[in-house]
Amino acid sequence: MSEVFEGYERQYCELSASLSKKLTSAGLGDGEQKKQKISEVKAGIEQAESLIRKMDLEARSLQPNVKAVLLAKLREYKSDLNNLKSQVKQISSANPNQAARDELLESGMADALTVSADQRARLMTSTERVNKSSDRIRDSRKTMLETEELGVSILQDLHQQRQSLLHAQNTVHGVDENIGRSKRILTNMSRRMGRNKWIIGAIIVVLVIAIILILYFKLK
């Protein structure tokens, strides 16, 4: 998850908790004290809206799988902020009459605070789910990188083996050529030996005939 988004998220959660406390105090107060608390809450709501806009911009700049998770979380924060605005309107429009204020505090304010507490509980649960999803995404990305590195290593090994096979093939071709040349040389030698045998045989025959003729003429 983006560290920038997490920073804005922490600020928003702290601000939301602070605004809820101020609303409770404003509901119990009256006069100038109440106006001051409401003014502080309205200023805090503006800060919360600014944080939500920043979180929205940061979430939309991230990868699609992470963006979808963060935008879902943002919808929860926007709902929480709308709930705070509703509480401010209820307190601001309350009748100054003590009985009406007591009734508001006992019924509407209690319900609003309960809803706010439930909303924050849902936000915390959603945050935990998003954090777990982010951890799974990081683990999946780490596994993907490790798999990619393994694949690159295997491809390098295969390339080296291919080079070795090509070298061996070239060596085999060289041996075949040498064997072919040797066979041609032996064939030529065999042919020459055959011719030499015929020549030697002819010479022997001529010598024998010559000796016979010499002996014949001497004895005659």
PDB file of C-alpha atoms in Angstrom:
ATOM      1  CA  MET A   1       0.000   0.000   0.000  1.00  0.00           C
ATOM      2  CA  SER A   2       1.101   3.614  -0.599  1.00  0.00           C
ATOM      3  CA  GLU A   3       2.868   5.167   2.388  1.00  0.00           C
ATOM      4  CA  VAL A   4       1.417   8.550   1.399  1.00  0.00           C
ATOM      5  CA  PHE A   5      -2.127   7.137   1.553  1.00  0.00           C
ATOM      6  CA  GLU A   6      -1.450   5.528   4.939  1.00  0.00           C
ATOM      7  CA  GLY A   7      -0.213   8.877   6.290  1.00  0.00           C
ATOM      8  CA  TYR A   8      -3.407  10.649   5.182  1.00  0.00           C
ATOM      9  CA  GLU A   9      -5.444   7.753   6.567  1.00  0.00           C
ATOM     10  CA  ARG A  10      -3.886   8.021  10.046  1.00  0.00           C
ATOM     11  CA  GLN A  11      -4.514  11.769  10.092  1.00  0.00           C
ATOM     12  CA  TYR A  12      -8.148  11.263   9.104  1.00  0.00           C
ATOM     13  CA  CYS A  13      -8.818   8.587  11.750  1.00  0.00           C
ATOM     14  CA  GLU A  14      -7.291  10.761  14.480  1.00  0.00           C
ATOM     15  CA  LEU A  15      -9.257  13.801  13.282  1.00  0.00           C
ATOM     16  CA  SER A  16     -12.522  11.812  13.093  1.00  0.00           C
ATOM     17  CA  ALA A  17     -12.123  10.581  16.677  1.00  0.00           C
ATOM     18  CA  SER A  18     -11.366  14.131  17.858  1.00  0.00           C
ATOM     19  CA  LEU A  19     -14.433  15.544  16.063  1.00  0.00           C
ATOM     20  CA  SER A  20     -16.675  12.903  17.649  1.00  0.00           C
ATOM     21  CA  LYS A  21     -15.480  13.939  21.127  1.00  0.00           C
ATOM     22  CA  LYS A  22     -16.060  17.626  20.342  1.00  0.00           C
ATOM     23  CA  LEU A  23     -19.579  16.851  19.089  1.00  0.00           C
ATOM     24  CA  THR A  24     -20.362  15.073  22.326  1.00  0.00           C
ATOM     25  CA  SER A  25     -19.064  18.069  24.278  1.00  0.00           C
ATOM     26  CA  ALA A  26     -21.058  20.477  22.085  1.00  0.00           C
ATOM     27  CA  GLY A  27     -24.230  18.476  22.667  1.00  0.00           C
ATOM     28  CA  LEU A  28     -23.802  18.750  26.420  1.00  0.00           C
ATOM     29  CA  GLY A  29     -22.897  22.459  26.397  1.00  0.00           C
ATOM     30  CA  ASP A  30     -24.883  25.618  25.666  1.00  0.00           C
ATOM     31  CA  GLY A  31     -24.396  29.223  24.702  1.00  0.00           C
ATOM     32  CA  GLU A  32     -21.005  30.438  23.540  1.00  0.00           C
ATOM     33  CA  GLN A  33     -19.278  27.219  24.535  1.00  0.00           C
ATOM     34  CA  LYS A  34     -21.578  25.260  22.260  1.00  0.00           C
ATOM     35  CA  LYS A  35     -21.044  27.696  19.359  1.00  0.00           C
ATOM     36  CA  GLN A  36     -17.291  27.491  19.802  1.00  0.00           C
ATOM     37  CA  LYS A  37     -17.323  23.672  19.753  1.00  0.00           C
ATOM     38  CA  ILE A  38     -19.536  23.613  16.664  1.00  0.00           C
ATOM     39  CA  SER A  39     -17.205  26.089  14.940  1.00  0.00           C
ATOM     40  CA  GLU A  40     -14.213  23.887  15.775  1.00  0.00           C
ATOM     41  CA  VAL A  41     -16.037  20.803  14.466  1.00  0.00           C
ATOM     42  CA  LYS A  42     -16.913  22.550  11.190  1.00  0.00           C
ATOM     43  CA  ALA A  43     -13.277  23.568  10.710  1.00  0.00           C
ATOM     44  CA  GLY A  44     -12.229  19.992  11.448  1.00  0.00           C
ATOM     45  CA  ILE A  45     -14.747  18.684   8.897  1.00  0.00           C
ATOM     46  CA  GLU A  46     -13.142  20.907   6.248  1.00  0.00           C
ATOM     47  CA  GLN A  47      -9.757  19.410   7.123  1.00  0.00           C
ATOM     48  CA  ALA A  48     -11.269  15.905   6.924  1.00  0.00           C
ATOM     49  CA  GLU A  49     -12.726  16.682   3.477  1.00  0.00           C
ATOM     50  CA  SER A  50      -9.286  17.888   2.351  1.00  0.00           C
ATOM     51  CA  LEU A  51      -7.690  14.661   3.605  1.00  0.00           C
ATOM     52  CA  ILE A  52     -10.295  12.570   1.790  1.00  0.00           C
ATOM     53  CA  ARG A  53      -9.623  14.450  -1.461  1.00  0.00           C
ATOM     54  CA  LYS A  54      -5.883  13.840  -1.044  1.00  0.00           C
ATOM     55  CA  MET A  55      -6.471  10.139  -0.343  1.00  0.00           C
ATOM     56  CA  ASP A  56      -8.719   9.915  -3.426  1.00  0.00           C
ATOM     57  CA  LEU A  57      -6.052  11.476  -5.674  1.00  0.00           C
ATOM     58  CA  GLU A  58      -3.340   9.218  -4.249  1.00  0.00           C
ATOM     59  CA  ALA A  59      -5.494   6.072  -4.614  1.00  0.00           C
ATOM     60  CA  ARG A  60      -6.319   6.838  -8.254  1.00  0.00           C
ATOM     61  CA  SER A  61      -2.622   7.194  -9.105  1.00  0.00           C
ATOM     62  CA  LEU A  62      -1.824   3.621  -7.998  1.00  0.00           C
ATOM     63  CA  GLN A  63      -2.076   0.284  -9.791  1.00  0.00           C
ATOM     64  CA  PRO A  64      -5.633  -0.953 -10.557  1.00  0.00           C
ATOM     65  CA  ASN A  65      -5.636  -3.822  -8.043  1.00  0.00           C
ATOM     66  CA  VAL A  66      -4.478  -1.551  -5.190  1.00  0.00           C
ATOM     67  CA  LYS A  67      -6.665   1.363  -6.326  1.00  0.00           C
ATOM     68  CA  ALA A  68      -9.856  -0.702  -6.123  1.00  0.00           C
ATOM     69  CA  VAL A  69      -9.141  -1.673  -2.511  1.00  0.00           C
ATOM     70  CA  LEU A  70      -8.307   1.879  -1.408  1.00  0.00           C
ATOM     71  CA  LEU A  71     -11.360   3.398  -3.126  1.00  0.00           C
ATOM     72  CA  ALA A  72     -13.572   0.939  -1.259  1.00  0.00           C
ATOM     73  CA  LYS A  73     -12.003   2.120   1.994  1.00  0.00           C
ATOM     74  CA  LEU A  74     -12.545   5.764   0.944  1.00  0.00           C
ATOM     75  CA  ARG A  75     -16.269   5.138   0.564  1.00  0.00           C
ATOM     76  CA  GLU A  76     -16.367   4.112   4.223  1.00  0.00           C
ATOM     77  CA  TYR A  77     -14.529   7.293   5.252  1.00  0.00           C
ATOM     78  CA  LYS A  78     -16.888   9.465   3.192  1.00  0.00           C
ATOM     79  CA  SER A  79     -19.877   7.804   4.867  1.00  0.00           C
ATOM     80  CA  ASP A  80     -18.306   8.467   8.281  1.00  0.00           C
ATOM     81  CA  LEU A  81     -17.754  12.127   7.353  1.00  0.00           C
ATOM     82  CA  ASN A  82     -21.353  12.500   6.180  1.00  0.00           C
ATOM     83  CA  ASN A  83     -22.492  11.094   9.514  1.00  0.00           C
ATOM     84  CA  LEU A  84     -20.410  13.729  11.335  1.00  0.00           C
ATOM     85  CA  LYS A  85     -21.999  16.460   9.186  1.00  0.00           C
ATOM     86  CA  SER A  86     -25.466  15.174  10.065  1.00  0.00           C
ATOM     87  CA  GLN A  87     -24.638  15.312  13.775  1.00  0.00           C
ATOM     88  CA  VAL A  88     -23.412  18.919  13.400  1.00  0.00           C
ATOM     89  CA  LYS A  89     -26.691  19.889  11.725  1.00  0.00           C
ATOM     90  CA  GLN A  90     -28.720  18.220  14.467  1.00  0.00           C
ATOM     91  CA  ILE A  91     -26.821  19.978  17.229  1.00  0.00           C
ATOM     92  CA  SER A  92     -26.811  23.358  15.427  1.00  0.00           C
ATOM     93  CA  SER A  93     -30.575  23.297  14.836  1.00  0.00           C
ATOM     94  CA  ALA A  94     -31.460  22.079  18.348  1.00  0.00           C
ATOM     95  CA  ASN A  95     -34.037  24.043  20.356  1.00  0.00           C
ATOM     96  CA  PRO A  96     -32.400  25.994  23.186  1.00  0.00           C
ATOM     97  CA  ASN A  97     -35.154  24.841  25.461  1.00  0.00           C
ATOM     98  CA  GLN A  98     -33.647  22.568  28.105  1.00  0.00           C
ATOM     99  CA  ALA A  99     -36.264  19.854  27.722  1.00  0.00           C
ATOM    100  CA  ALA A 100     -35.825  19.685  23.971  1.00  0.00           C
ATOM    101  CA  ARG A 101     -32.048  19.555  24.416  1.00  0.00           C
ATOM    102  CA  ASP A 102     -32.326  16.789  26.989  1.00  0.00           C
ATOM    103  CA  GLU A 103     -34.593  14.831  24.667  1.00  0.00           C
ATOM    104  CA  LEU A 104     -32.109  15.294  21.838  1.00  0.00           C
ATOM    105  CA  LEU A 105     -29.251  14.142  24.022  1.00  0.00           C
ATOM    106  CA  GLU A 106     -31.160  11.121  25.279  1.00  0.00           C
ATOM    107  CA  SER A 107     -32.501   9.957  21.919  1.00  0.00           C
ATOM    108  CA  GLY A 108     -31.104  11.446  18.720  1.00  0.00           C
ATOM    109  CA  MET A 109     -27.621  12.178  20.033  1.00  0.00           C
ATOM    110  CA  ALA A 110     -27.305   8.742  21.581  1.00  0.00           C
ATOM    111  CA  ASP A 111     -28.386   7.120  18.332  1.00  0.00           C
ATOM    112  CA  ALA A 112     -26.012   9.289  16.331  1.00  0.00           C
ATOM    113  CA  LEU A 113     -23.076   8.483  18.597  1.00  0.00           C
ATOM    114  CA  THR A 114     -23.934   4.791  18.422  1.00  0.00           C
ATOM    115  CA  VAL A 115     -24.018   4.964  14.635  1.00  0.00           C
ATOM    116  CA  SER A 116     -20.696   6.813  14.687  1.00  0.00           C
ATOM    117  CA  ALA A 117     -19.151   4.154  16.916  1.00  0.00           C
ATOM    118  CA  ASP A 118     -20.491   1.408  14.676  1.00  0.00           C
ATOM    119  CA  GLN A 119     -19.205   3.255  11.642  1.00  0.00           C
ATOM    120  CA  ARG A 120     -15.706   3.543  13.136  1.00  0.00           C
ATOM    121  CA  ALA A 121     -15.814  -0.145  14.064  1.00  0.00           C
ATOM    122  CA  ARG A 122     -16.666  -0.980  10.447  1.00  0.00           C
ATOM    123  CA  LEU A 123     -13.880   1.319   9.295  1.00  0.00           C
ATOM    124  CA  MET A 124     -11.380  -0.465  11.535  1.00  0.00           C
ATOM    125  CA  THR A 125     -12.559  -3.852  10.250  1.00  0.00           C
ATOM    126  CA  SER A 126     -12.330  -2.621   6.684  1.00  0.00           C
ATOM    127  CA  THR A 127      -8.831  -1.253   7.361  1.00  0.00           C
ATOM    128  CA  GLU A 128      -7.715  -4.618   8.725  1.00  0.00           C
ATOM    129  CA  ARG A 129      -9.115  -6.395   5.653  1.00  0.00           C
ATOM    130  CA  VAL A 130      -7.369  -3.937   3.333  1.00  0.00           C
ATOM    131  CA  ASN A 131      -4.088  -4.351   5.200  1.00  0.00           C
ATOM    132  CA  LYS A 132      -4.368  -8.135   4.912  1.00  0.00           C
ATOM    133  CA  SER A 133      -5.174  -7.784   1.203  1.00  0.00           C
ATOM    134  CA  SER A 134      -2.147  -5.520   0.799  1.00  0.00           C
ATOM    135  CA  ASP A 135       0.037  -8.091   2.537  1.00  0.00           C
ATOM    136  CA  ARG A 136      -1.253 -10.791   0.200  1.00  0.00           C
ATOM    137  CA  ILE A 137      -0.589  -8.540  -2.792  1.00  0.00           C
ATOM    138  CA  ARG A 138       2.981  -7.913  -1.579  1.00  0.00           C
ATOM    139  CA  ASP A 139       3.507 -11.650  -1.039  1.00  0.00           C
ATOM    140  CA  SER A 140       2.105 -12.422  -4.491  1.00  0.00           C
ATOM    141  CA  ARG A 141       4.341  -9.780  -6.048  1.00  0.00           C
ATOM    142  CA  LYS A 142       7.369 -11.180  -4.205  1.00  0.00           C
ATOM    143  CA  THR A 143       6.516 -14.698  -5.409  1.00  0.00           C
ATOM    144  CA  MET A 144       6.065 -13.384  -8.955  1.00  0.00           C
ATOM    145  CA  LEU A 145       9.497 -11.701  -8.859  1.00  0.00           C
ATOM    146  CA  GLU A 146      11.122 -14.856  -7.503  1.00  0.00           C
ATOM    147  CA  THR A 147       9.420 -16.913 -10.231  1.00  0.00           C
ATOM    148  CA  GLU A 148      10.597 -14.426 -12.844  1.00  0.00           C
ATOM    149  CA  GLU A 149      14.184 -14.647 -11.566  1.00  0.00           C
ATOM    150  CA  LEU A 150      13.972 -18.448 -11.633  1.00  0.00           C
ATOM    151  CA  GLY A 151      12.627 -18.343 -15.185  1.00  0.00           C
ATOM    152  CA  VAL A 152      15.475 -16.069 -16.289  1.00  0.00           C
ATOM    153  CA  SER A 153      18.003 -18.417 -14.673  1.00  0.00           C
ATOM    154  CA  ILE A 154      16.457 -21.434 -16.433  1.00  0.00           C
ATOM    155  CA  LEU A 155      16.520 -19.601 -19.780  1.00  0.00           C
ATOM    156  CA  GLN A 156      20.192 -18.766 -19.259  1.00  0.00           C
ATOM    157  CA  ASP A 157      20.972 -22.418 -18.482  1.00  0.00           C
ATOM    158  CA  LEU A 158      19.060 -23.534 -21.578  1.00  0.00           C
ATOM    159  CA  HIS A 159      20.960 -21.013 -23.689  1.00  0.00           C
ATOM    160  CA  GLN A 160      24.278 -22.325 -22.371  1.00  0.00           C
ATOM    161  CA  GLN A 161      23.205 -25.913 -23.050  1.00  0.00           C
ATOM    162  CA  ARG A 162      22.154 -24.924 -26.583  1.00  0.00           C
ATOM    163  CA  GLN A 163      25.552 -23.353 -27.181  1.00  0.00           C
ATOM    164  CA  SER A 164      27.229 -26.529 -25.908  1.00  0.00           C
ATOM    165  CA  LEU A 165      25.083 -28.678 -28.231  1.00  0.00           C
ATOM    166  CA  LEU A 166      25.895 -26.426 -31.198  1.00  0.00           C
ATOM    167  CA  HIS A 167      29.601 -26.667 -30.376  1.00  0.00           C
ATOM    168  CA  ALA A 168      29.345 -30.466 -30.103  1.00  0.00           C
ATOM    169  CA  GLN A 169      27.453 -30.575 -33.403  1.00  0.00           C
ATOM    170  CA  ASN A 170      30.163 -28.524 -35.097  1.00  0.00           C
ATOM    171  CA  THR A 171      32.773 -30.891 -33.642  1.00  0.00           C
ATOM    172  CA  VAL A 172      30.860 -33.919 -35.000  1.00  0.00           C
ATOM    173  CA  HIS A 173      30.672 -32.287 -38.426  1.00  0.00           C
ATOM    174  CA  GLY A 174      34.450 -31.722 -38.297  1.00  0.00           C
ATOM    175  CA  VAL A 175      35.045 -35.378 -37.396  1.00  0.00           C
ATOM    176  CA  ASP A 176      32.767 -36.492 -40.252  1.00  0.00           C
ATOM    177  CA  GLU A 177      34.741 -34.354 -42.680  1.00  0.00           C
ATOM    178  CA  ASN A 178      38.032 -35.812 -41.413  1.00  0.00           C
ATOM    179  CA  ILE A 179      36.670 -39.359 -41.769  1.00  0.00           C
ATOM    180  CA  GLY A 180      35.516 -38.579 -45.307  1.00  0.00           C
ATOM    181  CA  ARG A 181      38.938 -37.272 -46.277  1.00  0.00           C
ATOM    182  CA  SER A 182      40.604 -40.351 -44.748  1.00  0.00           C
ATOM    183  CA  LYS A 183      38.329 -42.682 -46.720  1.00  0.00           C
ATOM    184  CA  ARG A 184      39.166 -40.866 -49.940  1.00  0.00           C
ATOM    185  CA  ILE A 185      42.887 -41.085 -49.192  1.00  0.00           C
ATOM    186  CA  LEU A 186      42.641 -44.823 -48.428  1.00  0.00           C
ATOM    187  CA  THR A 187      40.637 -45.403 -51.597  1.00  0.00           C
ATOM    188  CA  ASN A 188      43.251 -43.611 -53.671  1.00  0.00           C
ATOM    189  CA  MET A 189      46.035 -45.575 -51.960  1.00  0.00           C
ATOM    190  CA  SER A 190      44.195 -48.831 -52.642  1.00  0.00           C
ATOM    191  CA  ARG A 191      43.815 -47.938 -56.308  1.00  0.00           C
ATOM    192  CA  ARG A 192      47.496 -47.043 -56.583  1.00  0.00           C
ATOM    193  CA  MET A 193      48.511 -50.311 -54.907  1.00  0.00           C
ATOM    194  CA  GLY A 194      46.381 -52.216 -57.435  1.00  0.00           C
ATOM    195  CA  ARG A 195      48.004 -50.443 -60.360  1.00  0.00           C
ATOM    196  CA  ASN A 196      51.454 -51.045 -58.846  1.00  0.00           C
ATOM    197  CA  LYS A 197      50.697 -54.773 -58.548  1.00  0.00           C
ATOM    198  CA  TRP A 198      49.790 -54.976 -62.236  1.00  0.00           C
ATOM    199  CA  ILE A 199      52.906 -53.018 -63.200  1.00  0.00           C
ATOM    200  CA  ILE A 200      55.153 -55.235 -61.054  1.00  0.00           C
ATOM    201  CA  GLY A 201      53.475 -58.364 -62.472  1.00  0.00           C
ATOM    202  CA  ALA A 202      54.027 -57.140 -66.023  1.00  0.00           C
ATOM    203  CA  ILE A 203      57.680 -56.374 -65.268  1.00  0.00           C
ATOM    204  CA  ILE A 204      58.161 -59.864 -63.818  1.00  0.00           C
ATOM    205  CA  VAL A 205      56.548 -61.462 -66.849  1.00  0.00           C
ATOM    206  CA  VAL A 206      58.768 -59.431 -69.195  1.00  0.00           C
ATOM    207  CA  LEU A 207      61.873 -60.395 -67.194  1.00  0.00           C
ATOM    208  CA  VAL A 208      60.929 -64.086 -67.263  1.00  0.00           C
ATOM    209  CA  ILE A 209      60.384 -63.983 -71.013  1.00  0.00           C
ATOM    210  CA  ALA A 210      63.681 -62.151 -71.471  1.00  0.00           C
ATOM    211  CA  ILE A 211      65.554 -64.746 -69.392  1.00  0.00           C
ATOM    212  CA  ILE A 212      63.943 -67.563 -71.326  1.00  0.00           C
ATOM    213  CA  LEU A 213      64.919 -65.986 -74.617  1.00  0.00           C
ATOM    214  CA  ILE A 214      68.491 -65.414 -73.450  1.00  0.00           C
ATOM    215  CA  LEU A 215      68.850 -69.003 -72.306  1.00  0.00           C
ATOM    216  CA  TYR A 216      67.324 -70.277 -75.528  1.00  0.00           C
ATOM    217  CA  PHE A 217      69.742 -68.425 -77.750  1.00  0.00           C
ATOM    218  CA  LYS A 218      72.779 -69.360 -75.609  1.00  0.00           C
ATOM    219  CA  LEU A 219      71.926 -73.030 -75.581  1.00  0.00           C
ATOM    220  CA  LYS A 220      71.233 -73.078 -79.283  1.00  0.00           C
TER     221      LYS A 220
END
